[in-house]
Amino acid sequence: MKWKDNKNFMPNVTGERSKRAVDLKTFPSFSGLDGCVLDAMMRHAVVYRLKRRELLYQQGEEAHSIYVIQQGGVRLIEHTSDGQQVNIKVYGTGDLLGLLSISGSYPHPSSAEAIDDTQVIGISGDTMRQLIGCHPVLGLWIVDLLVNHVHHAHSRIRHLVAERVEQRLARGLLHYCEKFGHRVDDDFVSIDITLSQQDMADFSGTTLETVNRTLKAWEDKGYIRRARQHIDVLNCSALAQLVEERPYLMQG
């Protein structure tokens, strides 16, 4: 199989191109792939640097690449026809997005924005498709990742419909802890990215006023500590307990 020339491959991203070496072996998501598959992927990978709030791609642009977050984080944002912004999902180090690009070009349904200064690894969908022809195990790996994404999407919809705002906010903070936090002690996690109350409102599907009121109540109880665009979670167990409370279900 003849490989396409990948030297001029440029994803639709405005960040700076980097020629530094790429090592996918450090990410748990790639642990199921053997060395020869990873070496082949790394030969065709490039790294891009994004500044905070810079877009990896815009809603409606053609998708043609798979991306891996090497450092930092990316959020998916969808803009509705009435001008509203919806925070769909956040990705942290080692997470993958753009998997559908292996099946051909399609318009991105949302924009991908860097949460803070971020480095992203890009591999073209055409290259990945050719690699799957040589390494069928890579195809199964992609299918497993897509299934996980579908499960996550279903869970996200269920939580937005069935849970109280307080539960959604608690779940959102714990999700940010998992993706971007570093543990200070057993129940104290510092979220090491820029995180505003508007970000939490967009992610949880609620208003800025509700977020401010809820976070203030949690701060008074000692669950969290707020600073400018930063949140420390001092009592993860308390937030987890809120998440586990029986949700309100809409009556038919």
CSV table of C-alpha atoms in Angstrom, one decimal:
chain,number,residue,atom,x,y,z
A,1,MET,CA,0.0,0.0,0.0
A,2,LYS,CA,1.4,3.4,-1.0
A,3,TRP,CA,1.3,6.1,1.6
A,4,LYS,CA,0.0,9.5,0.8
A,5,ASP,CA,2.4,12.4,1.3
A,6,ASN,CA,1.8,13.7,4.8
A,7,LYS,CA,4.4,16.5,4.9
A,8,ASN,CA,1.9,19.2,4.0
A,9,PHE,CA,-0.9,18.0,6.1
A,10,MET,CA,-2.4,20.9,8.0
A,11,PRO,CA,-5.6,20.5,10.1
A,12,ASN,CA,-8.0,23.5,10.2
A,13,VAL,CA,-6.3,24.9,13.3
A,14,THR,CA,-4.7,28.3,13.8
A,15,GLY,CA,-2.2,27.1,16.4
A,16,GLU,CA,1.6,26.9,15.8
A,17,ARG,CA,3.0,23.8,14.1
A,18,SER,CA,5.7,22.0,16.1
A,19,LYS,CA,8.2,19.4,14.9
A,20,ARG,CA,8.9,18.1,18.4
A,21,ALA,CA,8.8,14.3,18.8
A,22,VAL,CA,5.4,12.7,19.5
A,23,ASP,CA,5.1,9.8,22.0
A,24,LEU,CA,1.7,8.2,22.2
A,25,LYS,CA,2.9,5.4,24.4
A,26,THR,CA,2.6,7.6,27.5
A,27,PHE,CA,-1.2,7.8,27.3
A,28,PRO,CA,-3.4,5.1,28.9
A,29,SER,CA,-5.9,5.3,26.0
A,30,PHE,CA,-3.2,3.8,23.7
A,31,SER,CA,-2.2,1.0,26.1
A,32,GLY,CA,-4.1,-1.7,24.1
A,33,LEU,CA,-2.0,-1.1,20.9
A,34,ASP,CA,1.3,-2.8,20.4
A,35,GLY,CA,4.6,-1.0,19.6
A,36,CYS,CA,4.5,-1.3,15.8
A,37,VAL,CA,1.1,0.2,15.5
A,38,LEU,CA,2.0,3.1,17.8
A,39,ASP,CA,5.3,3.7,15.9
A,40,ALA,CA,3.3,3.9,12.6
A,41,MET,CA,0.9,6.4,14.0
A,42,MET,CA,3.7,8.5,15.5
A,43,ARG,CA,5.5,8.7,12.2
A,44,HIS,CA,2.5,10.5,10.7
A,45,ALA,CA,1.6,12.7,13.7
A,46,VAL,CA,2.2,16.4,14.2
A,47,VAL,CA,1.8,18.6,17.2
A,48,TYR,CA,0.0,22.0,17.4
A,49,ARG,CA,0.1,24.6,20.1
A,50,LEU,CA,-3.1,26.5,21.0
A,51,LYS,CA,-3.4,29.5,23.2
A,52,ARG,CA,-6.3,29.9,25.7
A,53,ARG,CA,-9.6,30.3,23.9
A,54,GLU,CA,-8.0,29.6,20.5
A,55,LEU,CA,-10.1,27.3,18.3
A,56,LEU,CA,-8.8,23.9,17.1
A,57,TYR,CA,-11.7,23.9,14.6
A,58,GLN,CA,-15.0,25.8,14.1
A,59,GLN,CA,-18.5,24.5,14.0
A,60,GLY,CA,-19.4,23.7,10.4
A,61,GLU,CA,-15.8,23.3,9.2
A,62,GLU,CA,-14.8,20.1,7.4
A,63,ALA,CA,-13.5,17.4,9.7
A,64,HIS,CA,-10.5,15.5,8.4
A,65,SER,CA,-8.3,14.7,11.4
A,66,ILE,CA,-8.2,12.7,14.7
A,67,TYR,CA,-6.8,14.7,17.6
A,68,VAL,CA,-5.2,13.7,20.9
A,69,ILE,CA,-4.8,16.1,23.7
A,70,GLN,CA,-1.1,16.1,24.6
A,71,GLN,CA,-1.3,18.7,27.3
A,72,GLY,CA,-4.0,21.1,28.5
A,73,GLY,CA,-7.6,20.7,27.6
A,74,VAL,CA,-10.3,21.4,24.9
A,75,ARG,CA,-14.0,22.0,25.3
A,76,LEU,CA,-16.6,21.3,22.6
A,77,ILE,CA,-19.0,24.2,22.1
A,78,GLU,CA,-22.1,24.3,20.0
A,79,HIS,CA,-23.8,27.5,19.0
A,80,THR,CA,-27.6,27.2,18.5
A,81,SER,CA,-29.6,29.1,15.9
A,82,ASP,CA,-30.9,31.5,18.6
A,83,GLY,CA,-27.3,32.5,19.6
A,84,GLN,CA,-27.0,30.4,22.7
A,85,GLN,CA,-23.8,28.6,23.6
A,86,VAL,CA,-23.9,25.0,24.8
A,87,ASN,CA,-20.8,23.3,26.4
A,88,ILE,CA,-21.0,19.8,25.1
A,89,LYS,CA,-17.9,18.0,26.4
A,90,VAL,CA,-14.5,18.6,27.8
A,91,TYR,CA,-11.3,16.7,26.9
A,92,GLY,CA,-8.2,16.4,29.0
A,93,THR,CA,-4.7,15.0,28.5
A,94,GLY,CA,-4.8,11.7,26.6
A,95,ASP,CA,-8.4,12.1,25.3
A,96,LEU,CA,-9.2,11.7,21.6
A,97,LEU,CA,-11.7,13.6,19.5
A,98,GLY,CA,-12.6,13.7,15.8
A,99,LEU,CA,-12.7,9.9,15.5
A,100,LEU,CA,-15.4,10.0,12.7
A,101,SER,CA,-12.9,11.5,10.3
A,102,ILE,CA,-11.7,8.0,9.4
A,103,SER,CA,-14.9,7.5,7.5
A,104,GLY,CA,-14.6,10.6,5.4
A,105,SER,CA,-15.2,14.3,5.6
A,106,TYR,CA,-18.1,15.7,7.5
A,107,PRO,CA,-19.0,19.1,9.0
A,108,HIS,CA,-18.0,19.5,12.6
A,109,PRO,CA,-21.3,19.8,14.6
A,110,SER,CA,-19.5,21.9,17.3
A,111,SER,CA,-16.4,24.1,17.8
A,112,ALA,CA,-13.3,22.9,19.7
A,113,GLU,CA,-11.8,25.6,21.9
A,114,ALA,CA,-8.6,25.4,24.0
A,115,ILE,CA,-9.4,25.8,27.7
A,116,ASP,CA,-5.9,27.0,28.6
A,117,ASP,CA,-2.6,26.8,26.7
A,118,THR,CA,-2.8,23.4,25.0
A,119,GLN,CA,-0.9,21.1,22.8
A,120,VAL,CA,-2.8,18.8,20.4
A,121,ILE,CA,-1.5,15.9,18.3
A,122,GLY,CA,-3.1,15.6,14.9
A,123,ILE,CA,-3.3,12.6,12.6
A,124,SER,CA,-5.3,12.8,9.3
A,125,GLY,CA,-8.3,10.6,9.0
A,126,ASP,CA,-7.0,9.3,5.6
A,127,THR,CA,-3.7,8.2,7.3
A,128,MET,CA,-5.6,6.4,10.0
A,129,ARG,CA,-7.8,4.6,7.5
A,130,GLN,CA,-4.7,3.4,5.7
A,131,LEU,CA,-3.2,2.3,9.0
A,132,ILE,CA,-6.3,0.3,9.8
A,133,GLY,CA,-5.8,-1.6,6.5
A,134,CYS,CA,-2.3,-2.6,7.6
A,135,HIS,CA,-3.2,-3.1,11.3
A,136,PRO,CA,-6.8,-4.4,11.8
A,137,VAL,CA,-6.5,-4.2,15.6
A,138,LEU,CA,-6.4,-0.4,15.2
A,139,GLY,CA,-9.9,-0.6,13.7
A,140,LEU,CA,-11.3,-2.4,16.7
A,141,TRP,CA,-9.6,0.1,19.0
A,142,ILE,CA,-11.4,2.9,17.1
A,143,VAL,CA,-14.7,1.1,17.4
A,144,ASP,CA,-14.3,0.7,21.2
A,145,LEU,CA,-13.5,4.4,21.5
A,146,LEU,CA,-16.6,5.4,19.5
A,147,VAL,CA,-18.8,3.1,21.6
A,148,ASN,CA,-17.4,4.9,24.8
A,149,HIS,CA,-18.2,8.3,23.2
A,150,VAL,CA,-21.8,7.1,22.5
A,151,HIS,CA,-22.3,5.9,26.1
A,152,HIS,CA,-20.9,9.2,27.4
A,153,ALA,CA,-23.3,11.2,25.2
A,154,HIS,CA,-26.3,9.2,26.4
A,155,SER,CA,-25.3,9.7,30.0
A,156,ARG,CA,-24.8,13.4,29.5
A,157,ILE,CA,-28.3,13.7,28.0
A,158,ARG,CA,-29.8,11.7,30.9
A,159,HIS,CA,-28.1,13.8,33.5
A,160,LEU,CA,-29.3,17.0,31.9
A,161,VAL,CA,-32.9,15.9,31.8
A,162,ALA,CA,-33.2,13.9,35.1
A,163,GLU,CA,-31.0,15.6,37.6
A,164,ARG,CA,-31.4,18.7,39.7
A,165,VAL,CA,-29.2,21.7,38.9
A,166,GLU,CA,-27.2,21.1,42.2
A,167,GLN,CA,-26.5,17.6,41.1
A,168,ARG,CA,-25.4,18.6,37.6
A,169,LEU,CA,-23.1,21.2,39.1
A,170,ALA,CA,-21.6,18.7,41.5
A,171,ARG,CA,-21.1,16.2,38.7
A,172,GLY,CA,-19.5,18.8,36.5
A,173,LEU,CA,-17.0,19.8,39.2
A,174,LEU,CA,-16.1,16.2,39.8
A,175,HIS,CA,-15.7,15.7,36.1
A,176,TYR,CA,-13.3,18.7,35.9
A,177,CYS,CA,-11.4,17.2,38.9
A,178,GLU,CA,-11.0,13.9,37.0
A,179,LYS,CA,-9.8,15.6,33.8
A,180,PHE,CA,-7.7,18.5,35.1
A,181,GLY,CA,-7.3,18.1,38.9
A,182,HIS,CA,-4.3,17.3,41.0
A,183,ARG,CA,-4.9,15.7,44.4
A,184,VAL,CA,-3.6,17.7,47.4
A,185,ASP,CA,-4.8,15.1,49.9
A,186,ASP,CA,-7.4,12.4,50.2
A,187,ASP,CA,-10.5,14.6,49.6
A,188,PHE,CA,-8.9,17.9,48.4
A,189,VAL,CA,-8.4,18.4,44.6
A,190,SER,CA,-7.2,21.6,42.9
A,191,ILE,CA,-8.6,22.1,39.4
A,192,ASP,CA,-5.6,23.2,37.4
A,193,ILE,CA,-7.2,25.0,34.5
A,194,THR,CA,-9.0,28.3,34.1
A,195,LEU,CA,-12.6,27.6,35.2
A,196,SER,CA,-15.1,30.5,35.4
A,197,GLN,CA,-18.6,30.4,36.8
A,198,GLN,CA,-19.9,31.0,33.2
A,199,ASP,CA,-18.0,27.8,32.1
A,200,MET,CA,-19.8,25.8,34.8
A,201,ALA,CA,-23.1,27.3,33.8
A,202,ASP,CA,-22.6,26.4,30.1
A,203,PHE,CA,-21.4,22.9,31.1
A,204,SER,CA,-24.3,22.2,33.5
A,205,GLY,CA,-27.1,23.8,31.4
A,206,THR,CA,-28.1,26.5,33.9
A,207,THR,CA,-27.7,30.2,34.5
A,208,LEU,CA,-24.8,32.2,35.9
A,209,GLU,CA,-26.9,33.4,38.8
A,210,THR,CA,-27.7,29.8,39.8
A,211,VAL,CA,-24.1,28.8,39.6
A,212,ASN,CA,-23.0,31.7,41.7
A,213,ARG,CA,-25.6,31.0,44.4
A,214,THR,CA,-24.9,27.3,44.6
A,215,LEU,CA,-21.1,27.7,44.7
A,216,LYS,CA,-21.4,30.3,47.4
A,217,ALA,CA,-23.5,27.9,49.5
A,218,TRP,CA,-20.9,25.2,49.0
A,219,GLU,CA,-18.1,27.5,49.9
A,220,ASP,CA,-19.9,28.4,53.1
A,221,LYS,CA,-20.2,24.7,53.9
A,222,GLY,CA,-16.5,24.1,53.2
A,223,TYR,CA,-17.0,22.0,50.1
A,224,ILE,CA,-15.0,24.3,47.8
A,225,ARG,CA,-12.8,27.3,47.7
A,226,ARG,CA,-13.1,29.9,44.9
A,227,ALA,CA,-10.6,32.3,43.5
A,228,ARG,CA,-10.6,34.3,40.2
A,229,GLN,CA,-11.4,31.7,37.5
A,230,HIS,CA,-10.2,28.9,39.8
A,231,ILE,CA,-11.9,26.4,42.0
A,232,ASP,CA,-10.4,24.0,44.7
A,233,VAL,CA,-12.7,21.1,45.7
A,234,LEU,CA,-12.0,20.7,49.4
A,235,ASN,CA,-14.6,17.9,50.0
A,236,CYS,CA,-15.0,15.6,47.0
A,237,SER,CA,-17.0,13.1,49.1
A,238,ALA,CA,-19.7,15.7,49.8
A,239,LEU,CA,-20.1,16.5,46.1
A,240,ALA,CA,-20.2,12.8,45.3
A,241,GLN,CA,-22.9,12.3,47.8
A,242,LEU,CA,-24.9,15.1,46.1
A,243,VAL,CA,-24.5,13.4,42.8
A,244,GLU,CA,-25.7,10.0,44.2
A,245,GLU,CA,-29.0,11.4,45.6
A,246,ARG,CA,-32.1,10.2,43.8
A,247,PRO,CA,-32.7,12.5,40.9
A,248,TYR,CA,-36.0,14.2,40.1
A,249,LEU,CA,-37.7,12.5,37.2
A,250,MET,CA,-40.1,14.3,34.9
A,251,GLN,CA,-43.6,13.1,35.0
A,252,GLY,CA,-45.2,12.1,31.8
